PDB file of C-alpha atoms in Angstrom:
ATOM      1  CA  MET V   1      20.995 -39.177   9.410  1.00 81.00           C
ATOM      2  CA  SER V   2      22.422 -40.163   6.025  1.00 92.00           C
ATOM      3  CA  TYR V   3      24.815 -37.972   4.071  1.00 94.00           C
ATOM      4  CA  GLY V   4      22.298 -37.592   1.237  1.00 95.00           C
ATOM      5  CA  ILE V   5      19.552 -36.353   3.574  1.00 94.00           C
ATOM      6  CA  THR V   6      22.015 -33.975   5.265  1.00 93.00           C
ATOM      7  CA  LEU V   7      23.023 -32.625   1.854  1.00 96.00           C
ATOM      8  CA  LEU V   8      19.369 -31.977   0.979  1.00 96.00           C
ATOM      9  CA  ILE V   9      18.832 -30.232   4.312  1.00 95.00           C
ATOM     10  CA  VAL V  10      21.856 -27.971   3.673  1.00 95.00           C
ATOM     11  CA  ALA V  11      20.565 -27.225   0.165  1.00 97.00           C
ATOM     12  CA  PHE V  12      17.125 -26.301   1.488  1.00 97.00           C
ATOM     13  CA  GLY V  13      18.641 -24.052   4.158  1.00 95.00           C
ATOM     14  CA  GLY V  14      20.865 -22.463   1.528  1.00 96.00           C
ATOM     15  CA  ALA V  15      17.907 -21.776  -0.740  1.00 97.00           C
ATOM     16  CA  VAL V  16      15.961 -20.111   2.062  1.00 97.00           C
ATOM     17  CA  GLY V  17      19.052 -18.140   3.123  1.00 95.00           C
ATOM     18  CA  ALA V  18      19.734 -16.959  -0.423  1.00 96.00           C
ATOM     19  CA  MET V  19      16.130 -15.889  -0.959  1.00 97.00           C
ATOM     20  CA  SER V  20      16.185 -14.079   2.385  1.00 96.00           C
ATOM     21  CA  ARG V  21      19.419 -12.340   1.462  1.00 95.00           C
ATOM     22  CA  PHE V  22      17.966 -11.244  -1.890  1.00 96.00           C
ATOM     23  CA  GLN V  23      14.817  -9.831  -0.278  1.00 97.00           C
ATOM     24  CA  ILE V  24      16.700  -8.078   2.535  1.00 96.00           C
ATOM     25  CA  THR V  25      19.008  -6.474  -0.030  1.00 95.00           C
ATOM     26  CA  ASN V  26      16.001  -5.206  -2.004  1.00 97.00           C
ATOM     27  CA  TRP V  27      14.433  -3.710   1.110  1.00 97.00           C
ATOM     28  CA  PHE V  28      17.627  -1.963   2.192  1.00 97.00           C
ATOM     29  CA  VAL V  29      18.263  -0.506  -1.268  1.00 96.00           C
ATOM     30  CA  GLN V  30      14.676   0.831  -1.320  1.00 97.00           C
ATOM     31  CA  TRP V  31      15.018   2.299   2.169  1.00 97.00           C
ATOM     32  CA  PHE V  32      18.569   3.644   2.117  1.00 96.00           C
ATOM     33  CA  GLY V  33      19.781   3.598  -1.485  1.00 95.00           C
ATOM     34  CA  ASN V  34      23.043   1.958  -2.467  1.00 91.00           C
ATOM     35  CA  SER V  35      25.632   4.529  -1.399  1.00 92.00           C
ATOM     36  CA  PHE V  36      26.712   2.240   1.470  1.00 94.00           C
ATOM     37  CA  PRO V  37      26.357  -1.575   1.755  1.00 92.00           C
ATOM     38  CA  TYR V  38      23.794  -1.459   4.575  1.00 94.00           C
ATOM     39  CA  ALA V  39      22.162  -4.754   3.587  1.00 94.00           C
ATOM     40  CA  THR V  40      25.445  -6.658   3.752  1.00 92.00           C
ATOM     41  CA  LEU V  41      26.180  -5.153   7.152  1.00 93.00           C
ATOM     42  CA  ALA V  42      22.677  -6.017   8.404  1.00 92.00           C
ATOM     43  CA  VAL V  43      22.736  -9.650   7.277  1.00 93.00           C
ATOM     44  CA  ASN V  44      26.254 -10.138   8.621  1.00 91.00           C
ATOM     45  CA  ILE V  45      25.238  -8.772  12.047  1.00 92.00           C
ATOM     46  CA  GLY V  46      21.967 -10.728  12.119  1.00 91.00           C
ATOM     47  CA  GLY V  47      23.628 -13.891  10.862  1.00 89.00           C
ATOM     48  CA  SER V  48      26.394 -13.567  13.438  1.00 89.00           C
ATOM     49  CA  PHE V  49      23.804 -13.210  16.181  1.00 90.00           C
ATOM     50  CA  ILE V  50      21.921 -16.290  14.977  1.00 88.00           C
ATOM     51  CA  MET V  51      25.179 -18.259  14.708  1.00 86.00           C
ATOM     52  CA  GLY V  52      26.131 -17.311  18.265  1.00 85.00           C
ATOM     53  CA  ALA V  53      22.733 -18.375  19.556  1.00 86.00           C
ATOM     54  CA  LEU V  54      22.816 -21.617  17.547  1.00 85.00           C
ATOM     55  CA  MET V  55      26.284 -22.585  18.729  1.00 83.00           C
ATOM     56  CA  SER V  56      25.392 -21.747  22.318  1.00 84.00           C
ATOM     57  CA  ALA V  57      22.274 -23.899  22.117  1.00 84.00           C
ATOM     58  CA  LEU V  58      24.245 -26.774  20.619  1.00 82.00           C
ATOM     59  CA  THR V  59      27.177 -26.492  23.020  1.00 80.00           C
ATOM     60  CA  HIS V  60      25.567 -25.655  26.351  1.00 78.00           C
ATOM     61  CA  GLY V  61      22.225 -27.298  26.456  1.00 70.00           C
ATOM     62  CA  SER V  62      19.453 -29.197  24.889  1.00 66.00           C
ATOM     63  CA  LEU V  63      17.393 -26.318  23.504  1.00 71.00           C
ATOM     64  CA  ILE V  64      18.038 -27.487  19.961  1.00 75.00           C
ATOM     65  CA  SER V  65      18.927 -30.799  18.369  1.00 78.00           C
ATOM     66  CA  PRO V  66      22.355 -31.081  16.695  1.00 79.00           C
ATOM     67  CA  HIS V  67      20.480 -32.128  13.552  1.00 81.00           C
ATOM     68  CA  TRP V  68      19.526 -28.463  13.041  1.00 82.00           C
ATOM     69  CA  ARG V  69      23.132 -27.316  12.563  1.00 84.00           C
ATOM     70  CA  PRO V  70      23.396 -28.302   8.866  1.00 89.00           C
ATOM     71  CA  LEU V  71      20.098 -26.573   8.058  1.00 90.00           C
ATOM     72  CA  ILE V  72      20.654 -23.359  10.012  1.00 88.00           C
ATOM     73  CA  GLY V  73      24.410 -23.011  10.478  1.00 85.00           C
ATOM     74  CA  VAL V  74      25.678 -24.297   7.157  1.00 88.00           C
ATOM     75  CA  GLY V  75      22.755 -23.860   4.752  1.00 91.00           C
ATOM     76  CA  PHE V  76      20.726 -20.849   5.865  1.00 92.00           C
ATOM     77  CA  LEU V  77      23.487 -18.766   7.433  1.00 90.00           C
ATOM     78  CA  GLY V  78      26.017 -19.777   4.798  1.00 89.00           C
ATOM     79  CA  ALA V  79      23.788 -18.283   2.130  1.00 93.00           C
ATOM     80  CA  LEU V  80      22.455 -15.364   4.184  1.00 92.00           C
ATOM     81  CA  THR V  81      25.716 -13.926   5.443  1.00 89.00           C
ATOM     82  CA  THR V  82      28.051 -12.938   2.720  1.00 75.00           C
ATOM     83  CA  PHE V  83      31.644 -12.227   3.542  1.00 83.00           C
ATOM     84  CA  SER V  84      32.432 -12.370  -0.156  1.00 77.00           C
ATOM     85  CA  THR V  85      29.848  -9.656  -0.802  1.00 80.00           C
ATOM     86  CA  PHE V  86      31.256  -7.643   2.089  1.00 87.00           C
ATOM     87  CA  SER V  87      34.708  -7.912   0.528  1.00 88.00           C
ATOM     88  CA  PHE V  88      33.464  -6.868  -2.907  1.00 82.00           C
ATOM     89  CA  ASP V  89      31.394  -3.978  -1.518  1.00 89.00           C
ATOM     90  CA  THR V  90      34.484  -2.749   0.317  1.00 92.00           C
ATOM     91  CA  LEU V  91      36.639  -3.060  -2.803  1.00 92.00           C
ATOM     92  CA  VAL V  92      34.092  -1.030  -4.777  1.00 91.00           C
ATOM     93  CA  LEU V  93      34.140   1.703  -2.143  1.00 95.00           C
ATOM     94  CA  PHE V  94      37.958   1.764  -2.257  1.00 94.00           C
ATOM     95  CA  THR V  95      38.059   1.903  -6.061  1.00 93.00           C
ATOM     96  CA  GLN V  96      35.519   4.751  -6.050  1.00 96.00           C
ATOM     97  CA  GLY V  97      37.803   6.692  -3.734  1.00 97.00           C
ATOM     98  CA  GLU V  98      35.415   6.304  -0.798  1.00 97.00           C
ATOM     99  CA  TRP V  99      38.209   5.467   1.654  1.00 97.00           C
ATOM    100  CA  LEU V 100      36.307   6.560   4.754  1.00 98.00           C
ATOM    101  CA  LYS V 101      33.201   4.552   3.820  1.00 97.00           C
ATOM    102  CA  ALA V 102      35.373   1.520   3.002  1.00 97.00           C
ATOM    103  CA  ALA V 103      37.156   1.744   6.353  1.00 97.00           C
ATOM    104  CA  LEU V 104      33.839   2.237   8.153  1.00 97.00           C
ATOM    105  CA  ASN V 105      32.428  -0.816   6.382  1.00 96.00           C
ATOM    106  CA  ILE V 106      35.374  -2.969   7.500  1.00 96.00           C
ATOM    107  CA  ILE V 107      35.269  -1.758  11.092  1.00 96.00           C
ATOM    108  CA  ALA V 108      31.474  -1.960  11.371  1.00 95.00           C
ATOM    109  CA  ASN V 109      31.230  -5.475   9.908  1.00 93.00           C
ATOM    110  CA  VAL V 110      34.030  -6.915  12.011  1.00 94.00           C
ATOM    111  CA  LEU V 111      33.227  -5.267  15.344  1.00 95.00           C
ATOM    112  CA  LEU V 112      29.424  -5.403  15.148  1.00 94.00           C
ATOM    113  CA  CYS V 113      29.412  -9.012  13.963  1.00 93.00           C
ATOM    114  CA  LEU V 114      31.764 -10.061  16.764  1.00 94.00           C
ATOM    115  CA  PHE V 115      29.519  -8.219  19.209  1.00 94.00           C
ATOM    116  CA  ALA V 116      26.384  -9.851  17.740  1.00 93.00           C
ATOM    117  CA  VAL V 117      27.809 -13.374  17.885  1.00 91.00           C
ATOM    118  CA  ALA V 118      28.864 -12.826  21.517  1.00 93.00           C
ATOM    119  CA  ILE V 119      25.415 -11.526  22.489  1.00 94.00           C
ATOM    120  CA  GLY V 120      23.644 -14.379  20.714  1.00 91.00           C
ATOM    121  CA  TYR V 121      25.925 -16.862  22.419  1.00 90.00           C
ATOM    122  CA  GLN V 122      25.484 -15.353  25.890  1.00 91.00           C
ATOM    123  CA  LEU V 123      21.708 -14.934  25.628  1.00 88.00           C
ATOM    124  CA  LEU V 124      21.159 -18.636  25.166  1.00 81.00           C
ATOM    125  CA  ILE V 125      23.588 -19.556  27.940  1.00 80.00           C
ATOM    126  CA  LYS V 126      21.487 -17.425  30.298  1.00 77.00           C
ATOM    127  CA  ALA V 127      18.231 -18.844  28.928  1.00 74.00           C
ATOM    128  CA  GLN V 128      19.174 -22.375  29.954  1.00 71.00           C
TER     129      GLN V 128
END
């Protein structure tokens, strides 16, 4: 596949990921308010799970073609999961004096995302 086509595939995946992120954020703010960055946590966990499953499929079997990695792994997940937003949300909590919420946000994002990527990875190993 040519570099130009790959670049377009990444751009398309990024557009879909960004739109998904925007919509998920809107839903979570409607459901839970904005006192805690639930949407960022949710997309980071979900994105980590998808990344684990994708990498497992690419590494351990033929469930998915390697041509999907730029679309899903780089484009879609790169736009959907937002470590920069996680960092900013945490900074805002710290600057508002919400030390416990900030610490909880750090711990939850790191541990739950590591757990999600491991589960996604293992599920596809077992599926093969």
